[in-house]
Coordinates of C-alpha atoms in Angstrom, one line a residue:
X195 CA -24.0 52.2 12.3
X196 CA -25.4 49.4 14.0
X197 CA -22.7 46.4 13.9
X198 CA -23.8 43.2 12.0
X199 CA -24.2 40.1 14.1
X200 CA -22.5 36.8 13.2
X201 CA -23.4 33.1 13.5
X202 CA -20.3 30.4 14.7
X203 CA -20.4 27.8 11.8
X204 CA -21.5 24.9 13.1
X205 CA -18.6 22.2 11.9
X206 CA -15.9 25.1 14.2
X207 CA -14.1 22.3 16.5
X208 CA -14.1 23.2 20.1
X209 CA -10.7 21.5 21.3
X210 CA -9.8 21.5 24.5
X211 CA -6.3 21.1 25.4
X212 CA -3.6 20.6 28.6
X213 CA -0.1 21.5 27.7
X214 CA -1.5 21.1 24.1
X215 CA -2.2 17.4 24.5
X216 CA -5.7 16.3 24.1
X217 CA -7.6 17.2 27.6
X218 CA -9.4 14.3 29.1
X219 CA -10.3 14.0 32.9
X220 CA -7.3 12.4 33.9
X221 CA -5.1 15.6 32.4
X222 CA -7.0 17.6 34.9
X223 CA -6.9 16.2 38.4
X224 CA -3.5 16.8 39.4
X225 CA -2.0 13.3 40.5
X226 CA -3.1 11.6 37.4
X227 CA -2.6 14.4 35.5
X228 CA 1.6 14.5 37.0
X229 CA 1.8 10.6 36.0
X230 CA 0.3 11.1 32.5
X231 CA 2.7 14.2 31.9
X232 CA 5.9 11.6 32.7
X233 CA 4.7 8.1 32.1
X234 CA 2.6 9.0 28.5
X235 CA 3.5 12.5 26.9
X236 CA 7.4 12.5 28.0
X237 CA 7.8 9.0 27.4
X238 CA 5.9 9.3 23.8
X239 CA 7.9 12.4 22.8
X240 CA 11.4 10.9 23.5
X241 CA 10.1 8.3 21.4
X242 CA 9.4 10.4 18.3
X243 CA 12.2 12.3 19.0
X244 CA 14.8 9.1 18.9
X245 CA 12.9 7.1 15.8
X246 CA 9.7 9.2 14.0
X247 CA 10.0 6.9 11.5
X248 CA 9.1 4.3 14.0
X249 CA 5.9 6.3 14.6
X250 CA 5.2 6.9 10.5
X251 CA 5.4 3.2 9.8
X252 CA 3.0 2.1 13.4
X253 CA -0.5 4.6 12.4
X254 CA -0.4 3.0 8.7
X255 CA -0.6 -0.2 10.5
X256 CA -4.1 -1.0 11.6
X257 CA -3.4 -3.2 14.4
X258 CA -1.2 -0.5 15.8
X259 CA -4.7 1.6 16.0
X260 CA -4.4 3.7 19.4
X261 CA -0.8 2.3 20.5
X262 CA 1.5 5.0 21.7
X263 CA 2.6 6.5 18.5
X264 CA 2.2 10.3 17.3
X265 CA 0.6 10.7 13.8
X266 CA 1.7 13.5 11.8
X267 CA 1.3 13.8 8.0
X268 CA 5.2 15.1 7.6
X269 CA 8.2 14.7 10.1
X270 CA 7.4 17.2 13.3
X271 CA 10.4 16.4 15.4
X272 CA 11.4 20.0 15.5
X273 CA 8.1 20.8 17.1
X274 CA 8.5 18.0 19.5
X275 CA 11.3 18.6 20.8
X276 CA 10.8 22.0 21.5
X277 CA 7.2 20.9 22.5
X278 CA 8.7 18.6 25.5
X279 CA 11.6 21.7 26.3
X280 CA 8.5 23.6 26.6
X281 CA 6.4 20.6 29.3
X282 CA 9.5 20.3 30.9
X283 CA 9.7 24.0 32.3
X284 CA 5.7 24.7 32.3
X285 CA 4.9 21.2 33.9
X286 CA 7.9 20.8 36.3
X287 CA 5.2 21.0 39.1
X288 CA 3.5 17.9 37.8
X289 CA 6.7 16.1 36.8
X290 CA 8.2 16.2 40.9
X291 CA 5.1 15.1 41.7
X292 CA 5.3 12.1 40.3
X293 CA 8.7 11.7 41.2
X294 CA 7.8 11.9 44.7
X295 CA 4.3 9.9 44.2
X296 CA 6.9 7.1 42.7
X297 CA 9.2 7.7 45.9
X298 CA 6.4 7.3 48.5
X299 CA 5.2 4.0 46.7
X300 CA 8.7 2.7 47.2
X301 CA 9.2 3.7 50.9
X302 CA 5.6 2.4 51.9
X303 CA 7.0 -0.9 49.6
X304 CA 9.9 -1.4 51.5
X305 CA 9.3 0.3 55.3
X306 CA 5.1 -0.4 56.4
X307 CA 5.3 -4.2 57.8
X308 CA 2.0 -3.7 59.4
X309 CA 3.4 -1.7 62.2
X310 CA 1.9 1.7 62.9
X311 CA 2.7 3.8 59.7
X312 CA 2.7 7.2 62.4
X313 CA 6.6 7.2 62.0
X314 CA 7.0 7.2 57.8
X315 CA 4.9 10.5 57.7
X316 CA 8.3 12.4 58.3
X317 CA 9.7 10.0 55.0
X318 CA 7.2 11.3 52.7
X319 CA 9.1 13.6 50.2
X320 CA 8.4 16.9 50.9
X321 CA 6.4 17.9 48.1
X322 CA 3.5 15.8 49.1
X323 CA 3.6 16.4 52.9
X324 CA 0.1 17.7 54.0
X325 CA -1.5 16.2 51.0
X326 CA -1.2 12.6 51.1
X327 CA -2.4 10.0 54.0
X328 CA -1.0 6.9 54.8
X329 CA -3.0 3.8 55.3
X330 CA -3.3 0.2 55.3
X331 CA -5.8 -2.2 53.7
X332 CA -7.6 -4.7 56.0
X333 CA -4.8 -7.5 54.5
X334 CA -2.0 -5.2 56.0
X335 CA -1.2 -3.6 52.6
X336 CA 0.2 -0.4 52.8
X337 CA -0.9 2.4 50.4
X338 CA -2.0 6.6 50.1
X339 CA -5.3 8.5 49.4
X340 CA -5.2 12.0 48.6
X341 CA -7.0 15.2 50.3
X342 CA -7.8 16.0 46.4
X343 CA -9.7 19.2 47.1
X344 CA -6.2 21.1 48.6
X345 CA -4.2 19.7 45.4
X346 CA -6.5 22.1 43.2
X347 CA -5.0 25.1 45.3
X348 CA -1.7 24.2 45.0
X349 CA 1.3 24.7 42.8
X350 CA 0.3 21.2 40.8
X351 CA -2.8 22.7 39.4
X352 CA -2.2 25.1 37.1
X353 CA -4.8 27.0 34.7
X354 CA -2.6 28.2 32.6
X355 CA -1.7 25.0 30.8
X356 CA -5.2 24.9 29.4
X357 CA -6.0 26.2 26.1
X358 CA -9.0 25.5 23.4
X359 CA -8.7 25.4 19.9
X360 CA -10.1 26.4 17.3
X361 CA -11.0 24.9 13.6
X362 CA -13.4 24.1 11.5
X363 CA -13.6 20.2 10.2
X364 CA -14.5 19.0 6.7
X365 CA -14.6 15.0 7.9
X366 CA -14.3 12.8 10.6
X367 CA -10.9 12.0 10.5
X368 CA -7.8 12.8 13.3
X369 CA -5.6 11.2 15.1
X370 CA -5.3 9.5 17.9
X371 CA -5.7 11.8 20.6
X372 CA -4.1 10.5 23.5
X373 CA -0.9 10.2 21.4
X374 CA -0.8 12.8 18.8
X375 CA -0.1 16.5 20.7
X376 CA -1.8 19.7 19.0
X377 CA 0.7 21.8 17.1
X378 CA 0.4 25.5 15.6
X379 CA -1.0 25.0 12.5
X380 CA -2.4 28.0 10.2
X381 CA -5.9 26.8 10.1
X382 CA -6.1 26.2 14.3
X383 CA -6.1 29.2 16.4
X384 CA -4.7 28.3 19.9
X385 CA -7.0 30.3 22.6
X386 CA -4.3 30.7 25.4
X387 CA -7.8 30.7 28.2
X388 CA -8.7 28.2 31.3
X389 CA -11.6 25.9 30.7
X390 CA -13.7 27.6 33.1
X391 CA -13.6 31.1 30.9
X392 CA -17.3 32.7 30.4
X393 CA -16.3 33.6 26.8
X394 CA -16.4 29.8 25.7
X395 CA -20.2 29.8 26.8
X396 CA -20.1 32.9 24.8
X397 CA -18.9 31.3 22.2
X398 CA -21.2 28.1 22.1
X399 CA -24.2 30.5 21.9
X400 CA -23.3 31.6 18.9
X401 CA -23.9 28.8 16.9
X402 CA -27.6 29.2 17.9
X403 CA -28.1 33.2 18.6
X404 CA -25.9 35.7 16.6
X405 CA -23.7 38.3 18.1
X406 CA -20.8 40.4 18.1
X407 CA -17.5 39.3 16.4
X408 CA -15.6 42.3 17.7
X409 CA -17.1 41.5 21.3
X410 CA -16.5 38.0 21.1
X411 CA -13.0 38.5 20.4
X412 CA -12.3 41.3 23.0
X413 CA -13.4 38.2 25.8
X414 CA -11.5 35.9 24.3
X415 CA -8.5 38.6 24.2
X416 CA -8.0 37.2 20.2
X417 CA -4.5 39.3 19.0
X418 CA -5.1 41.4 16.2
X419 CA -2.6 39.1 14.1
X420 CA -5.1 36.1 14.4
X421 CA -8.3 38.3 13.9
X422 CA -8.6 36.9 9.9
X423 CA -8.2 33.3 10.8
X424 CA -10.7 34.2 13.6
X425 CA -13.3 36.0 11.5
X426 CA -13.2 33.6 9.2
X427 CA -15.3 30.9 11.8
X428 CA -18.3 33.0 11.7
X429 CA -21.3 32.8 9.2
X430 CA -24.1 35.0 8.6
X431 CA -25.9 32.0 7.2
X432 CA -28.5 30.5 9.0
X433 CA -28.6 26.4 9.7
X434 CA -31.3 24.2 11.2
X435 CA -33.2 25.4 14.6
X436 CA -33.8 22.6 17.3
X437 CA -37.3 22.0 17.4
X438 CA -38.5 21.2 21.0
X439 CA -40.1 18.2 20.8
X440 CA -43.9 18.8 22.2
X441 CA -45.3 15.2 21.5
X442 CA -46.9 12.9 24.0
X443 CA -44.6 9.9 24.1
X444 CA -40.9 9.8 25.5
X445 CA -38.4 10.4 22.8
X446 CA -35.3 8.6 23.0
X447 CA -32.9 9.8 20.0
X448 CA -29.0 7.5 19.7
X449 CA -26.4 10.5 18.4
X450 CA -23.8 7.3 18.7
X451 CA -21.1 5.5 20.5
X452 CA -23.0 6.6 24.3
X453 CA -24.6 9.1 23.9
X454 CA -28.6 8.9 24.5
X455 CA -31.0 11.9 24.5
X456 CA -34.4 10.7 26.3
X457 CA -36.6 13.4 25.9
X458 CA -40.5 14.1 26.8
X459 CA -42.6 17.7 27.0
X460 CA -41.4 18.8 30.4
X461 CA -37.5 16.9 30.6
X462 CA -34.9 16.6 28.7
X463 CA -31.7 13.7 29.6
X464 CA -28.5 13.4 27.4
X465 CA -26.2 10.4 28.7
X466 CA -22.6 10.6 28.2
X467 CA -22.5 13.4 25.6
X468 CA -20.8 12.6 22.7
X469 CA -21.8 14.8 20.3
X470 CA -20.6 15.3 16.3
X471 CA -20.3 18.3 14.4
X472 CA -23.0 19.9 11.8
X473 CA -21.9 21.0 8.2
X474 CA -19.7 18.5 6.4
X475 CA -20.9 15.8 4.5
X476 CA -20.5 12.4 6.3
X477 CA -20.4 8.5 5.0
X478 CA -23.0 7.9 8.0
X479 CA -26.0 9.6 8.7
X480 CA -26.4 11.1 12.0
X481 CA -28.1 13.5 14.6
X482 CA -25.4 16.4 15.2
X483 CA -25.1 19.4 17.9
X484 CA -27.8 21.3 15.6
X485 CA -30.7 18.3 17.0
X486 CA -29.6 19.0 20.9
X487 CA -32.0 20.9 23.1
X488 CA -31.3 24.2 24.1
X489 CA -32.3 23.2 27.4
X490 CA -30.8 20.1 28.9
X491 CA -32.1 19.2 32.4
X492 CA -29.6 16.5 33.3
X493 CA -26.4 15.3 31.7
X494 CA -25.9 11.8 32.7
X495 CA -22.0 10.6 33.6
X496 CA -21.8 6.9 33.8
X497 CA -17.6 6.6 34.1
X498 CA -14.2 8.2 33.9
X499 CA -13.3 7.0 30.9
X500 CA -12.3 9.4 27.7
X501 CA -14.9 8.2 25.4
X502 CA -17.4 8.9 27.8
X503 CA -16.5 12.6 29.5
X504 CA -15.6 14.4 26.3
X505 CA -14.8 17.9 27.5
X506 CA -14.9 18.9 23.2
X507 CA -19.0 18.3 23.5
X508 CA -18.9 19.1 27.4
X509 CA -17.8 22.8 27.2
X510 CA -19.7 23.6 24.2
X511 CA -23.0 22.2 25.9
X512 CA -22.3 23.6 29.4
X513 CA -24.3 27.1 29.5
X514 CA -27.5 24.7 28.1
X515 CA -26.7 22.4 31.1
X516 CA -29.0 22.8 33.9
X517 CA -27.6 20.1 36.2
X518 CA -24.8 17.1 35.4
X519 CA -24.9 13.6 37.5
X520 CA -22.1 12.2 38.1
X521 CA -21.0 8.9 40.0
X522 CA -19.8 9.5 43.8
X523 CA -16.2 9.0 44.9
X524 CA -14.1 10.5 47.7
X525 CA -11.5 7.6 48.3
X526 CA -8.8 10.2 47.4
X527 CA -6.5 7.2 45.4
X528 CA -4.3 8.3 42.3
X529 CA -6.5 5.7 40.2
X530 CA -10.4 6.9 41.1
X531 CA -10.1 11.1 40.6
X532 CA -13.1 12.6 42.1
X533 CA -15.2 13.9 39.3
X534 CA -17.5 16.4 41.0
X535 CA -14.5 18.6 41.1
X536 CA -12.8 17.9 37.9
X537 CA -16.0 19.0 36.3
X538 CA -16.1 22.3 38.8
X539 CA -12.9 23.4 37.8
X540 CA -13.7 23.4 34.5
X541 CA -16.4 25.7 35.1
X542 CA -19.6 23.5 35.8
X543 CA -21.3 25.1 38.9
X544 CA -24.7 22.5 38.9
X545 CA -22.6 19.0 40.0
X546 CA -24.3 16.1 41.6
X547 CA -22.9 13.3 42.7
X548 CA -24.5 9.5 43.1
X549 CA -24.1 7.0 45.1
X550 CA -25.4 3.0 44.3
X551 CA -29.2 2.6 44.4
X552 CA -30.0 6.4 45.4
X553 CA -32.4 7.9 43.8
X554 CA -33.3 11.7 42.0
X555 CA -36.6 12.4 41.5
X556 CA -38.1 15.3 39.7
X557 CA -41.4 15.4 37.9
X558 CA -42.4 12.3 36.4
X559 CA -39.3 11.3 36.1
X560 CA -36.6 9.4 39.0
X561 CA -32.9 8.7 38.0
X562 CA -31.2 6.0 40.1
X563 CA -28.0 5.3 40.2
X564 CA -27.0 1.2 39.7
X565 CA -23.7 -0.9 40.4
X566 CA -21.3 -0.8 38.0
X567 CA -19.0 -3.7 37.3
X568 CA -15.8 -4.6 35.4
X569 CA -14.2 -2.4 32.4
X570 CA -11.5 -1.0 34.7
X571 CA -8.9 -4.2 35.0
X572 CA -9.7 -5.0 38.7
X573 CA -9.1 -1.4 40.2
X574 CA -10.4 -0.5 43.2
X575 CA -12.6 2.4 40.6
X576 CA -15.9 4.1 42.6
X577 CA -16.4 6.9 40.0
X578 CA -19.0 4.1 37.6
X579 CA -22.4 4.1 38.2
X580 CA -25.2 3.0 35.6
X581 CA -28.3 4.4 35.2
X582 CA -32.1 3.5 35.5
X583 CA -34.3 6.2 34.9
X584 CA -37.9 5.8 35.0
X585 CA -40.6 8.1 33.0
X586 CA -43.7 7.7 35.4
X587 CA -43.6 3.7 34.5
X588 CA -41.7 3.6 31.7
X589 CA -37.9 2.3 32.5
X590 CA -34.7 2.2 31.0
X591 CA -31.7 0.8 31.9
X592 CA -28.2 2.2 30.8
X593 CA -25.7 -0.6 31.3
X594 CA -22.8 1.1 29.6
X595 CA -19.7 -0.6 29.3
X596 CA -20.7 -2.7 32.7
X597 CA -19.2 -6.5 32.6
X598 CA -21.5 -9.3 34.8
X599 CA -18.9 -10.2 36.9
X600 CA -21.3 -11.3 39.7
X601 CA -24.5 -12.8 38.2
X602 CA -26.6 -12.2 41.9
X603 CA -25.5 -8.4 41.7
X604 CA -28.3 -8.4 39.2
X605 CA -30.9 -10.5 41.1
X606 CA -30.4 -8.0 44.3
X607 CA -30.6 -4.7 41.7
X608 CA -33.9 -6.2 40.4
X609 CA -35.7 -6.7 43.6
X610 CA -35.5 -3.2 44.2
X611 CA -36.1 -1.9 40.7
X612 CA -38.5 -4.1 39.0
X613 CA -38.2 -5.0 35.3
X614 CA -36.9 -2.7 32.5
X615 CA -38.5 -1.9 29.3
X616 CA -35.8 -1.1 27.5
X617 CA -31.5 -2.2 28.1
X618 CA -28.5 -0.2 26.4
X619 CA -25.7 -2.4 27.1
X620 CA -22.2 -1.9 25.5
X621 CA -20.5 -4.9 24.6
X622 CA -17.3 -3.8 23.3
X623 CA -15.8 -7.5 25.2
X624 CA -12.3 -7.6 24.4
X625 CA -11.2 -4.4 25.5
X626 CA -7.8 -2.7 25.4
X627 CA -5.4 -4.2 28.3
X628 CA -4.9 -2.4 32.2
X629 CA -1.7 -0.4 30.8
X630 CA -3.4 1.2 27.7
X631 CA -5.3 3.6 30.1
X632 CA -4.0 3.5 33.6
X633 CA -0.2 1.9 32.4
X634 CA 1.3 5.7 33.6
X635 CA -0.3 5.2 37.0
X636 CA 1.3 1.9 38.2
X637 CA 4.6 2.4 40.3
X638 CA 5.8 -1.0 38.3
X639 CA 4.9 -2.2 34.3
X640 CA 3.3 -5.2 35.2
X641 CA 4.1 -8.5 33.6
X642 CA 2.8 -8.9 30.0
X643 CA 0.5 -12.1 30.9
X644 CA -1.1 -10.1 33.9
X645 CA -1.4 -6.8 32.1
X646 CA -3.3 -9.1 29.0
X647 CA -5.6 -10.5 31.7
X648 CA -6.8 -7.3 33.0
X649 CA -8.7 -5.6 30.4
X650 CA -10.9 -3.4 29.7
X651 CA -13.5 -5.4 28.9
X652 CA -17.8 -5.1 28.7
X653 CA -20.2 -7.7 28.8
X654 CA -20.2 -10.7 26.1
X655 CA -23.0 -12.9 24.9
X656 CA -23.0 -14.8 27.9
X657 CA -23.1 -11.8 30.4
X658 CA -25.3 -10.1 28.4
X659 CA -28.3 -12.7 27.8
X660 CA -28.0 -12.5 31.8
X661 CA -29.2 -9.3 32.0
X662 CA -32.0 -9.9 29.7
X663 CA -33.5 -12.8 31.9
X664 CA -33.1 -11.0 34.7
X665 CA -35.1 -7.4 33.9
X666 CA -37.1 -8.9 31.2
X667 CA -36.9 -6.1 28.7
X668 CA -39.1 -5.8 25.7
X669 CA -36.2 -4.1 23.9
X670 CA -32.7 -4.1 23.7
X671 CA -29.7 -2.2 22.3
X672 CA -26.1 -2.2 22.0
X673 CA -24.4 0.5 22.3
X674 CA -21.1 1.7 22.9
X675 CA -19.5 0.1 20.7
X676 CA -17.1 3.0 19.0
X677 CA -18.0 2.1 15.6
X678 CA -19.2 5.4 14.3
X679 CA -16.3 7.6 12.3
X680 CA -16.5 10.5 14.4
X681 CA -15.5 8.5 17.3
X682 CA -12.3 6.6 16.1
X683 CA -9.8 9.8 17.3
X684 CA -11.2 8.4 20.7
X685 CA -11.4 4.9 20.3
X686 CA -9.3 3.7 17.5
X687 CA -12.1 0.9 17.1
X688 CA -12.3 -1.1 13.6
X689 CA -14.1 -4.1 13.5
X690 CA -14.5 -6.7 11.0
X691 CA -17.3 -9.6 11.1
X692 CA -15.4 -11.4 12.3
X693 CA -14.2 -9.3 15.1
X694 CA -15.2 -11.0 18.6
X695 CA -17.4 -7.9 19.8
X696 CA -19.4 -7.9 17.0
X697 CA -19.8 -11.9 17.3
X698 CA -20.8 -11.9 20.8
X699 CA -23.3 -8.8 20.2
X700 CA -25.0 -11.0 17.2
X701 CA -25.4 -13.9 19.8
X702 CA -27.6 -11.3 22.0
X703 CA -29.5 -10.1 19.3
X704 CA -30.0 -13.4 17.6
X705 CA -31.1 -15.0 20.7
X706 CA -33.7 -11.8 21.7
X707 CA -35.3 -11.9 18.3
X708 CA -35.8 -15.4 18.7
X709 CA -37.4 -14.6 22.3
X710 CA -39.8 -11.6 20.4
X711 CA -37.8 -9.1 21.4
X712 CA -36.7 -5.7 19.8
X713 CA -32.8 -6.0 19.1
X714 CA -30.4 -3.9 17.1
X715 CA -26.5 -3.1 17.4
X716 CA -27.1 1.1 17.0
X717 CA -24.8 2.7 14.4
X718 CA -25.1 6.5 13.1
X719 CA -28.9 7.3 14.4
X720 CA -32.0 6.2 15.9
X721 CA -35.2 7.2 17.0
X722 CA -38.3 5.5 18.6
X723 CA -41.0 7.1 20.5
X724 CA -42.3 5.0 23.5
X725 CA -45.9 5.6 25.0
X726 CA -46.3 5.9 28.6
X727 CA -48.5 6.2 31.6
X728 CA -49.2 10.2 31.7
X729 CA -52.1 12.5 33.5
X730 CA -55.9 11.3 33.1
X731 CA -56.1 14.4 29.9
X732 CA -53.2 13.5 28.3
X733 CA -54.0 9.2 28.4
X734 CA -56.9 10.6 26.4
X735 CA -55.4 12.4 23.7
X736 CA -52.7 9.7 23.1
X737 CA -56.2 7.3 22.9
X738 CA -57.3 9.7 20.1

């Protein structure tokens, strides 16, 4: 007999994991990944471990919202401690790395004067001989870029930490995940496979095109004793179909936080995907995975932060993804990972990188990459690029989390550019401090007043309204903003009205109303259909 042919429900969580901690880009690129590993899951265990009530009491607390504190419903110190036993023998690679990486930061600290550093290569622990160069700055500062690409084939990269798992979701609501690990559960199934397997592509087409569950397990090597659990993910119900759109005007659609899809009849762009889940009833309305085409022509990175490279939507997108832009770096320092090949080892084979003010063109269409300021606390940070991508003559501008630190930047973009119908700027202006993100990466904590100082911090009223006199948009929209439910496990954002963000953002909009133009703060969903300049036939029919 012929074998039936399942669906994957469509609310099944794809969750990708590193040493079952919540995979992000800086889990995969070796030297960040080693510093994370000591200076954020080590140091948060052995804090759970010593005090869990510590961590009960800190995620009831709202202001403790994404502070270093696991979240588990019922005591899991058991689980954690056998959890770190188990990082400290799987990850011992990573964990003498960044012993040494602390070691050479101490040598080049106390030995390089601004004499010729030729002598200290026989100091550099031994571990990272062959894979680290020493340099200076032009102010006679001594530091270290990596030769990245040879890390990847050595004993610090290993595949077999990776794991996806599997569940379906009811809501919107989980922890923290750069603080809360993944445990065994009995509704997750753990699937002990590398990011880069063919059988998660497998798996994403099935939400769309039924197939085999008996095949689909074989490629995922499922064990017999997990086969229920398993099963129970598929459907033979149908859900909705994505309709390609086939109208005449460019389509932009918001799916929240990021996450744009500009869409006409022959191109298809989704920037920063951040996409939710289909089949649970949600407090917002919103587009889901079911409204993404099954074609997308270019996936649009603006920066290396974790609420914008979600490898959760990433993965279960990739065999739809026809090409994926990301921003150009090749510095080799522990703070700025190069992002063309974190996204090839995790199986994307169609990665472009680029650089400020160069230009893609295809069709009707030309993406160019702009400047990117601010939102990483004053690091010397490459991987950030903002986007202007015109349709024939129709523009936008994606400013992301972008902070006008410079106003002439701006001036110089727009004599090359031209105008802009249509601004996303995020405006999220307080942002967390340097240490929330890039803390485990400093040799030294810094200072409390410094580290407050240094934020992460996007555009406010002030910065904003500059952008607006300067590409004289007739509509604007901010964005980015982490308000929507099924982004707090990433951000840990709740505002109030009174919250400075969402003051400063009402400045912009107030203030562009006034001026006639199109404002909004986007939450949940939008869509707006723009008109543009199109073939001689096609002016005509949108005439008629």
């Amino acid at each position: 007999m012929k074998e039936e042919l399942y669906y994957l429900k469509p609310n099944v969580v794809f969750e990708p994991l590193i040493g079952r901690w919540y995979a992000w880009s800086h889990l995969i690129s070796p030297a960040t990944a080693a510093m994370n590993v000591v200076g954020r899951h080590l140091k948060i265990m052995n804090s759970y471990i010593q005090a869990p009530q510590i961590h009960a009491a800190a995620v009831l607390n709202p202001k403790m919202l994404g502070g270093p504190f696991m979240d588990y419903g019922t005591p899991k110190v058991e689980e954690i401690r056998k959890l770190k036993e188990e990082t400290i023998t799987s990850q011992s690679s990573l964990i003498r790395m960044a012993e040494a990486i602390k070691e050479l930061n101490a040598i080049l600290e106390k030995e390089a004067s601004g004499f010729s550093l030729e002598s200290l290569y026989e100091k550099v622990p031994e571990i990272l001989r062959g894979y680290v160069e020493l340099n200076y700055d032009l102010n006679n500062r001594p530091s270290f870029r990596f030769f990245e690409p040879l890390l990847y084939k050595s004993e610090f990269y290993n595949k077999k930490s990776q794991s996806v798992a599997l569940w379906v979701t009811e809501n919107d609501e989980r922890p923290f995940c750069l603080s809360t690990p993944r445990l065994d559960s009995p509704e997750i199934l753990h699937l002990n496979i590398s990011f880069d397997h063919p059988g998660i592509d497998v798996l994403s087409k099935m939400k769309r095109t039924p197939g085999s569950i008996n095949e689909i397990a074989a490629l995922l090597g499922v064990q017999e004793a997990d086969r229920a659990l398993f099963d129970s993910f598929f459907t033979k119900q149908t859900y909705p179909a994505y309709s390609k759109y086939e109208g005449l005007a460019v389509r932009m659609r918001y799916f929240g936080h990021a996450c744009i899809l500009i869409e006409t009849q022959g191109i298809s762009i989704l920037v920063d995907p951040l996409i939710s889940y289909y089949g649970y009833e949600s407090s917002v309305s919103h587009f889901s995975d079911v409204d993404i085409p099954d074609e997308i022509d270019y996936v649009l990175i603006t920066h290396n932060h974790q609420d914008h490279i979600l490898f959760e939507t990433l993965l279960s997108l990739r065999y739809r993804i026809k090409n994926i832009i990301v921003p150009r770096t090749t510095a080799g320092a522990l703070q700025d990972p190069n992002l063309k090949l974190v996204f090839n080892e995790a199986g994307f084979k169609n990665v472009i990188e680029i650089d400020d003010m160069e230009a893609i063109r295809f069709k009707d269409c030309v993406i160019t990459g702009v400047p990117f300021t601010g939102e990483h606390s004053d690091l010397n940070i490459q991987a950030k690029t903002c986007y202007h991508v015109a349709v024939n003559d129709f523009t936008f501008l994606f400013v992301a989390d972008s902070r006008v630190l410079e106003a002439r930047l701006y001036e110089h973009i727009h004599r090359m550019i031209g105008d802009a119908d249509v601004i996303f700027l995020g405006m999220e202006c307080d942002g967390a401090p340097l240490s929330w993100l890039y803390g485990p990466l400093m040799p030294e904590e810094l200072p409390r007043d410094k580290d407050q100082s240094r934020r992460l911090s996007g555009s406010d009223f002030k910065k904003g309204i500059h952008l607006v006199n300067t590409f004289h948009p007739k509509e604007v929209y901010v964005y980015a903003m982490g308000m929507e439910p099924w982004l707090e496990f990433i951000s840990t954002v709740r505002y109030t009205a009174a919250s400075n963000p969402i003051v400063q953002s009402n400045l912009l909009i107030e203030e562009c109303k006034k001026r006639d133009i199109m404002a909004e703060r986007l939450y949940g969903e939008k869509e707006i259909l723009y008109q543009y300049s199109q073939e001689p036939a096609l002016q005509e029919a949108l005439k008629g």
